[in-house]
Amino acid sequence: MTSGEKRLVLSIVGALTFASVYATLIMAPVLTLLSDEFGVSTGTAGLAAAAYGGPGVITSLLVGPYSDRFGRKRFMVAGALIMGVFTILSALAPTFETLIVARAIAGIGGSLIFPNANALIGDLFPYRERGGAMATVIGFNTMASVIGVPVAGVVAEATSWRVSVGLVGVIALVAGVGLAVFLRPSASNINEQRIWAMYRLILRNPSAVAAIVSSLLGSLYWFTWVTYLVVFFQQTYGLSEGTASTYSLTLGLGVLIGSQIGGRIGDRIGHRLVVAGTIVVSGAILLALTNAPPPLLVAAGMNLALCAVIGARFATNTSLMTEQVPEARGTLFAFSSATASLSTVAGAAIGGIFVDTIGFAAIGVFCMVTALLSSAIVLAFVREDPLEVDIGAA
């Protein structure tokens, strides 16, 4: 594949991951509106975010080996269409229960996208170029935070949360059609008998298992905070929905800046140290922000800083994982996606309990502890040099 074709593929994958991240985050700026309309607490409204991640725990694990066998395209296109249709249906939900069901089915589609997108980049780019490629895709999907969350909050305040959610579904459908038209199909030579052997191959690899566990903890840290970011600015500083969503711009801007820097630094000095260090620094900033809230503008700056640091981890962590078991990238990222889905559910649920009871200070402490555990696992158990394992022995 030529460099021009690779750039086109990166753009297409970036657009699709933009839609996927947008669908994940769309509930954050409208939680208060959901709470008011359906008569539930803010923490309970957070289940609308958790429901999206729940199905991915199972779906990703089932699909992963078949992605390695049949190629990435069919799963990415199917995921985009399912996510788009059911996100639109969730915008039309007459009850809170219906909303949860529609979001859960949309999450099945969403769970097909990221494992295949990350594996595809690993297939196309050599390891020492992979951080930059990952950073490019993350730059695309981070725009969902930069543009999507603030715009969703403003649109919801001006019209309805249903309009904001419905627009996400439309974007997903457009991205899916674009992918179907422009991405070449591909397939591997892995046969049916060896598909389930890939799971054993990964589970017998201590470094790969450690990378997955560390990613789970990192995702748990992130979703516990980001699900209630807008609510934090609302409750702590007395802001309206739209204004609080505008301050959440710092999330997307921070991740966008950090991912572009972190991925390229990782390509130069190695991804492992960047992965381990950034999450601890980010967690320390969050601990200070939630336990001793500063003036509003300072708080916005602190959130920008913590998101930039964690954004550097996103690109480097994904690049690090691509080389753990190269012959089973789709399966490995299926594990990773399943843990991310589990973290979405757990983070939204844990954060909701803290918001409804103890408060945001507890979120800061919880995230700091989670960050330290994630960093320790990377330093102790994850290898960075390419691993060569014979799949036939699995």
Coordinates of C-alpha atoms in Angstrom, one line a residue:
M1 CA 0.0 0.0 0.0
T2 CA 1.4 3.4 -1.0
S3 CA 1.8 6.2 1.5
G4 CA -1.1 8.1 -0.1
E5 CA -3.4 5.1 0.3
K6 CA -2.3 4.8 3.9
R7 CA -3.1 8.4 4.6
L8 CA -6.6 7.9 3.1
V9 CA -7.2 4.8 5.3
L10 CA -6.1 6.8 8.3
S11 CA -8.6 9.6 7.5
I12 CA -11.4 7.1 7.0
V13 CA -10.6 5.2 10.2
G14 CA -10.2 8.5 12.0
A15 CA -13.7 9.6 10.9
L16 CA -15.2 6.4 12.1
T17 CA -13.5 6.5 15.5
F18 CA -14.7 10.2 15.7
A19 CA -18.3 8.9 15.5
S20 CA -17.6 6.1 17.9
V21 CA -16.1 8.3 20.6
Y22 CA -18.9 10.9 20.0
A23 CA -21.4 8.1 20.7
T24 CA -19.6 7.2 23.9
L25 CA -19.4 10.7 25.3
I26 CA -22.7 12.1 24.1
M27 CA -24.5 11.3 27.4
A28 CA -22.0 13.3 29.5
P29 CA -23.3 16.8 28.7
V30 CA -27.0 15.8 28.9
L31 CA -27.1 13.8 32.1
T32 CA -28.9 16.5 34.0
L33 CA -31.5 16.8 31.3
L34 CA -32.1 13.1 31.3
S35 CA -32.4 13.2 35.1
D36 CA -35.0 15.9 34.9
E37 CA -37.0 14.3 32.1
F38 CA -37.1 10.8 33.3
G39 CA -37.3 11.6 37.1
V40 CA -34.1 9.7 38.1
S41 CA -31.0 10.9 40.0
T42 CA -27.9 12.1 38.2
G43 CA -26.0 9.0 39.1
T44 CA -28.8 6.8 37.8
A45 CA -28.9 8.8 34.6
G46 CA -25.2 7.8 34.2
L47 CA -26.5 4.3 33.4
A48 CA -27.3 5.7 29.9
A49 CA -23.5 6.0 29.5
A50 CA -22.8 2.7 31.1
A51 CA -25.3 0.8 29.0
Y52 CA -23.3 1.7 25.8
G53 CA -20.2 0.0 27.1
G54 CA -21.9 -3.1 28.6
P55 CA -22.4 -5.3 25.5
G56 CA -18.9 -4.7 24.3
V57 CA -17.5 -6.9 27.0
I58 CA -18.9 -10.0 25.2
T59 CA -19.2 -8.8 21.6
S60 CA -15.5 -7.9 21.3
L61 CA -14.3 -11.2 22.6
L62 CA -16.5 -13.2 20.2
V63 CA -15.6 -11.2 17.1
G64 CA -11.8 -10.7 17.7
P65 CA -10.5 -13.9 16.2
Y66 CA -12.8 -13.7 13.2
S67 CA -11.4 -10.2 12.5
D68 CA -7.9 -11.8 12.4
R69 CA -9.2 -14.4 9.9
F70 CA -11.7 -12.4 7.7
G71 CA -10.2 -8.9 7.8
R72 CA -11.2 -5.7 9.5
K73 CA -13.5 -4.0 7.0
R74 CA -16.7 -6.0 7.4
F75 CA -16.8 -5.7 11.1
M76 CA -16.0 -2.0 11.1
V77 CA -18.8 -1.2 8.6
A78 CA -21.3 -3.4 10.4
G79 CA -20.4 -1.7 13.7
A80 CA -20.9 1.7 12.3
L81 CA -24.3 0.9 10.9
I82 CA -25.6 -0.8 14.1
M83 CA -24.2 2.1 16.2
G84 CA -25.8 4.7 14.0
V85 CA -29.3 3.2 13.7
F86 CA -29.7 2.5 17.4
T87 CA -28.2 5.8 18.5
I88 CA -30.9 7.4 16.5
L89 CA -33.5 5.1 18.1
S90 CA -32.2 6.0 21.5
A91 CA -32.9 9.7 20.7
L92 CA -36.5 8.7 20.2
A93 CA -36.8 6.6 23.4
P94 CA -40.1 7.3 25.2
T95 CA -38.9 5.9 28.6
F96 CA -35.6 5.6 30.4
E97 CA -35.7 1.8 30.1
T98 CA -36.1 2.0 26.4
L99 CA -33.2 4.5 26.2
I100 CA -31.0 2.0 28.1
V101 CA -31.9 -0.9 25.7
A102 CA -31.2 1.2 22.6
R103 CA -27.9 2.5 24.0
A104 CA -26.9 -1.1 24.8
I105 CA -27.5 -2.3 21.2
A106 CA -25.7 0.8 19.9
G107 CA -22.8 -0.3 22.1
I108 CA -22.7 -3.7 20.3
G109 CA -21.9 -1.8 17.1
G110 CA -19.5 0.5 18.8
S111 CA -17.6 -2.4 20.3
L112 CA -16.7 -3.7 16.8
I113 CA -15.0 -0.5 15.7
F114 CA -12.0 0.3 18.0
P115 CA -10.5 -3.2 18.2
N116 CA -10.5 -3.5 14.4
A117 CA -9.3 0.1 13.8
N118 CA -6.3 -0.3 16.2
A119 CA -5.5 -3.7 14.7
L120 CA -5.7 -2.3 11.2
I121 CA -3.1 0.4 12.0
G122 CA -0.9 -2.3 13.5
D123 CA -1.2 -4.2 10.2
L124 CA -0.3 -1.3 8.0
F125 CA 2.5 0.5 9.9
P126 CA 5.8 -0.7 11.3
Y127 CA 6.3 -0.4 15.0
R128 CA 8.5 2.7 15.0
E129 CA 6.0 4.6 12.9
R130 CA 3.0 3.3 14.7
G131 CA 2.9 6.0 17.5
G132 CA 2.5 8.7 14.9
A133 CA -0.2 6.8 13.0
M134 CA -2.1 6.2 16.3
A135 CA -1.7 9.8 17.2
T136 CA -3.3 10.8 13.9
V137 CA -6.3 8.7 14.4
I138 CA -6.6 9.8 18.0
G139 CA -6.4 13.4 16.7
F140 CA -9.6 12.6 14.7
N141 CA -11.5 10.9 17.4
T142 CA -10.5 13.5 20.0
M143 CA -12.3 16.1 18.0
A144 CA -15.4 14.4 19.3
S145 CA -14.5 15.7 22.7
V146 CA -13.3 19.1 21.4
I147 CA -16.3 19.7 19.2
G148 CA -18.9 17.1 20.1
V149 CA -19.3 17.4 23.8
P150 CA -19.5 21.2 24.0
V151 CA -21.8 21.4 20.9
A152 CA -24.0 18.6 22.2
G153 CA -24.5 20.5 25.5
V154 CA -25.2 23.8 23.7
V155 CA -27.6 22.1 21.3
A156 CA -29.3 20.2 24.0
E157 CA -29.8 23.4 26.0
A158 CA -31.2 25.2 23.0
T159 CA -33.4 22.4 21.7
S160 CA -33.5 19.0 23.3
W161 CA -31.1 16.3 24.4
R162 CA -32.8 14.1 21.7
V163 CA -31.5 16.4 18.9
S164 CA -28.0 16.1 20.3
V165 CA -28.1 12.3 20.5
G166 CA -29.8 11.9 17.1
L167 CA -27.0 13.9 15.4
V168 CA -24.5 11.4 16.6
G169 CA -26.3 8.5 14.9
V170 CA -26.4 10.4 11.6
I171 CA -22.6 10.9 11.8
A172 CA -22.0 7.2 12.5
L173 CA -24.1 6.2 9.5
V174 CA -22.2 8.6 7.2
A175 CA -18.9 7.3 8.4
G176 CA -19.9 3.7 7.9
V177 CA -21.0 4.3 4.3
G178 CA -17.7 6.1 3.6
L179 CA -15.8 3.2 5.0
A180 CA -17.7 0.7 2.9
V181 CA -16.9 2.6 -0.2
F182 CA -13.2 3.5 0.3
L183 CA -11.6 0.8 2.5
R184 CA -10.2 -2.3 0.7
P185 CA -11.3 -5.6 2.1
S186 CA -8.5 -7.9 3.5
A187 CA -8.2 -11.3 5.1
S188 CA -5.5 -13.4 6.7
N189 CA -4.5 -17.0 6.3
I190 CA -5.6 -18.0 9.8
N191 CA -7.8 -21.1 9.5
E192 CA -10.9 -22.0 11.5
Q193 CA -9.1 -24.6 13.6
R194 CA -6.5 -22.0 14.9
I195 CA -9.0 -19.2 15.7
W196 CA -9.5 -20.2 19.3
A197 CA -5.9 -21.0 19.7
M198 CA -5.2 -17.3 19.5
Y199 CA -7.0 -16.7 22.8
R200 CA -4.7 -19.3 24.4
L201 CA -1.7 -17.6 22.8
I202 CA -2.6 -14.3 24.4
L203 CA -3.5 -15.7 27.8
R204 CA -0.2 -17.6 28.0
N205 CA 1.7 -14.4 27.3
P206 CA 2.4 -12.6 30.6
S207 CA 3.3 -9.3 29.0
A208 CA 0.1 -9.3 26.9
V209 CA -2.1 -10.1 29.9
A210 CA -0.4 -7.4 31.9
A211 CA -0.9 -4.9 29.1
I212 CA -4.6 -5.7 29.0
V213 CA -5.0 -5.4 32.8
S214 CA -3.1 -2.1 32.8
S215 CA -5.4 -0.8 30.0
L216 CA -8.4 -1.9 31.9
L217 CA -7.3 0.2 34.9
G218 CA -6.4 3.1 32.7
S219 CA -9.9 3.0 31.1
L220 CA -11.5 2.7 34.5
Y221 CA -9.7 5.8 35.7
W222 CA -10.7 7.7 32.5
F223 CA -14.4 6.8 32.4
T224 CA -15.0 7.4 36.1
W225 CA -13.9 11.0 35.6
V226 CA -15.0 11.8 32.1
T227 CA -18.6 10.6 32.5
Y228 CA -19.2 13.2 35.2
L229 CA -16.9 16.0 34.0
V230 CA -19.7 18.2 32.9
V231 CA -21.6 17.5 36.1
F232 CA -18.4 18.4 38.1
F233 CA -18.4 21.9 36.5
Q234 CA -22.1 22.3 37.0
Q235 CA -22.2 21.3 40.7
T236 CA -18.9 22.7 41.8
Y237 CA -19.2 26.1 40.1
G238 CA -22.9 26.5 39.6
L239 CA -22.8 26.6 35.8
S240 CA -25.6 25.9 33.3
E241 CA -25.6 22.8 31.1
G242 CA -24.4 24.7 28.1
T243 CA -21.7 26.7 29.9
A244 CA -20.4 23.6 31.7
S245 CA -20.2 21.8 28.4
T246 CA -18.1 24.6 27.0
Y247 CA -15.6 24.2 29.8
S248 CA -15.4 20.6 29.0
L249 CA -13.6 21.7 25.8
T250 CA -10.5 21.4 27.9
L251 CA -11.0 17.6 27.8
G252 CA -10.8 17.3 24.0
L253 CA -8.1 19.9 23.6
G254 CA -5.9 18.3 26.2
V255 CA -6.2 14.8 24.7
L256 CA -5.7 16.2 21.2
I257 CA -2.5 18.0 22.2
G258 CA -1.2 15.2 24.4
S259 CA -1.8 12.4 21.9
Q260 CA 0.1 14.2 19.1
I261 CA 3.1 14.7 21.4
G262 CA 3.0 11.5 23.3
G263 CA 2.8 9.2 20.3
R264 CA 5.8 10.7 18.6
I265 CA 7.8 10.8 21.9
G266 CA 7.0 7.1 22.3
D267 CA 8.3 6.4 18.8
R268 CA 11.6 8.0 19.8
I269 CA 12.2 6.8 23.4
G270 CA 9.9 3.8 23.7
H271 CA 6.2 3.7 24.6
R272 CA 6.4 1.8 27.9
L273 CA 7.9 4.6 30.0
V274 CA 5.5 7.1 28.6
V275 CA 2.5 4.8 29.3
A276 CA 3.6 4.3 33.0
G277 CA 4.5 7.9 33.8
T278 CA 1.7 9.8 32.2
I279 CA -1.2 8.2 34.0
V280 CA 0.4 8.8 37.4
V281 CA 1.0 12.5 36.6
S282 CA -2.6 12.9 35.3
G283 CA -4.0 11.1 38.3
A284 CA -2.2 13.5 40.7
I285 CA -3.6 16.5 38.9
L286 CA -7.1 15.1 39.1
L287 CA -6.7 14.3 42.8
A288 CA -5.8 18.0 43.4
L289 CA -8.6 19.3 41.2
T290 CA -11.4 17.3 42.9
N291 CA -10.2 17.5 46.5
A292 CA -9.3 21.2 46.5
P293 CA -11.2 22.8 43.7
P294 CA -9.5 26.1 42.6
P295 CA -11.2 29.1 40.9
L296 CA -13.0 28.2 37.7
L297 CA -10.4 29.3 35.2
V298 CA -7.6 27.5 37.1
A299 CA -9.8 24.4 37.2
A300 CA -10.3 24.5 33.5
G301 CA -6.5 24.8 33.0
M302 CA -5.9 21.9 35.4
N303 CA -8.3 19.7 33.5
L304 CA -6.6 20.7 30.2
A305 CA -3.3 19.6 31.7
L306 CA -4.5 16.3 33.1
C307 CA -6.2 15.5 29.8
A308 CA -3.1 16.4 27.8
V309 CA -1.0 14.0 30.0
I310 CA -3.5 11.2 29.7
G311 CA -3.8 11.9 26.0
A312 CA -0.1 11.2 25.6
R313 CA -0.8 7.8 27.2
F314 CA -3.6 6.9 24.7
A315 CA -1.4 6.9 21.6
T316 CA 1.6 5.2 23.3
N317 CA -0.5 2.5 25.1
T318 CA -2.2 1.5 21.9
S319 CA 1.1 1.4 20.0
L320 CA 2.7 -0.7 22.8
M321 CA -0.2 -3.2 22.7
T322 CA 0.0 -3.7 18.9
E323 CA 3.4 -5.5 19.2
Q324 CA 2.6 -7.8 22.2
V325 CA 1.2 -10.6 19.9
P326 CA 1.4 -9.3 16.3
E327 CA -0.1 -12.5 14.8
A328 CA -3.3 -12.0 16.8
R329 CA -3.7 -8.2 16.9
G330 CA -7.5 -8.4 16.3
T331 CA -7.9 -10.8 19.1
L332 CA -5.7 -8.9 21.5
F333 CA -7.6 -5.7 20.8
A334 CA -10.8 -7.6 21.3
F335 CA -9.6 -8.3 24.8
S336 CA -8.7 -4.7 25.2
S337 CA -12.0 -3.5 23.9
A338 CA -13.9 -5.8 26.2
T339 CA -12.0 -4.4 29.2
A340 CA -12.6 -0.9 27.9
S341 CA -16.4 -1.7 27.7
L342 CA -16.2 -3.1 31.2
S343 CA -14.5 0.0 32.4
T344 CA -17.1 2.2 30.8
V345 CA -19.8 0.4 32.7
A346 CA -17.9 0.2 36.0
G347 CA -16.5 3.8 35.8
A348 CA -20.0 5.3 35.1
A349 CA -21.5 3.2 38.0
I350 CA -18.7 3.9 40.5
G351 CA -18.6 7.6 39.6
G352 CA -22.4 7.7 39.9
I353 CA -22.3 6.3 43.4
F354 CA -19.6 8.7 44.5
V355 CA -21.5 11.7 42.9
D356 CA -24.7 10.8 44.7
T357 CA -23.1 10.1 48.1
I358 CA -19.5 11.2 49.0
G359 CA -18.9 13.6 46.2
F360 CA -16.2 14.3 43.6
A361 CA -13.3 14.2 46.1
A362 CA -13.8 10.4 46.3
I363 CA -13.6 10.2 42.5
G364 CA -10.2 11.9 42.7
V365 CA -8.9 9.4 45.3
F366 CA -10.2 6.4 43.4
C367 CA -8.7 7.5 40.1
M368 CA -5.3 8.2 41.7
V369 CA -5.2 4.7 43.2
T370 CA -6.2 3.2 39.9
A371 CA -3.5 5.2 38.1
L372 CA -0.8 3.9 40.4
L373 CA -1.9 0.3 40.0
S374 CA -1.9 0.7 36.2
S375 CA 1.6 2.2 36.1
A376 CA 3.0 -0.4 38.4
I377 CA 1.8 -3.3 36.3
V378 CA 3.3 -1.7 33.1
L379 CA 6.7 -1.2 34.7
A380 CA 6.8 -4.7 36.3
F381 CA 5.3 -6.9 33.6
V382 CA 4.9 -5.4 30.2
R383 CA 7.7 -5.9 27.6
E384 CA 8.2 -3.5 24.7
D385 CA 10.5 -5.4 22.4
P386 CA 8.6 -7.3 19.6
L387 CA 7.5 -10.7 20.8
E388 CA 7.8 -13.7 18.5
V389 CA 5.6 -16.6 19.4
D390 CA 4.7 -19.5 17.3
I391 CA 0.9 -19.6 17.1
G392 CA 1.0 -23.3 16.1
A393 CA 2.3 -24.1 19.6
A394 CA -0.7 -22.5 21.3

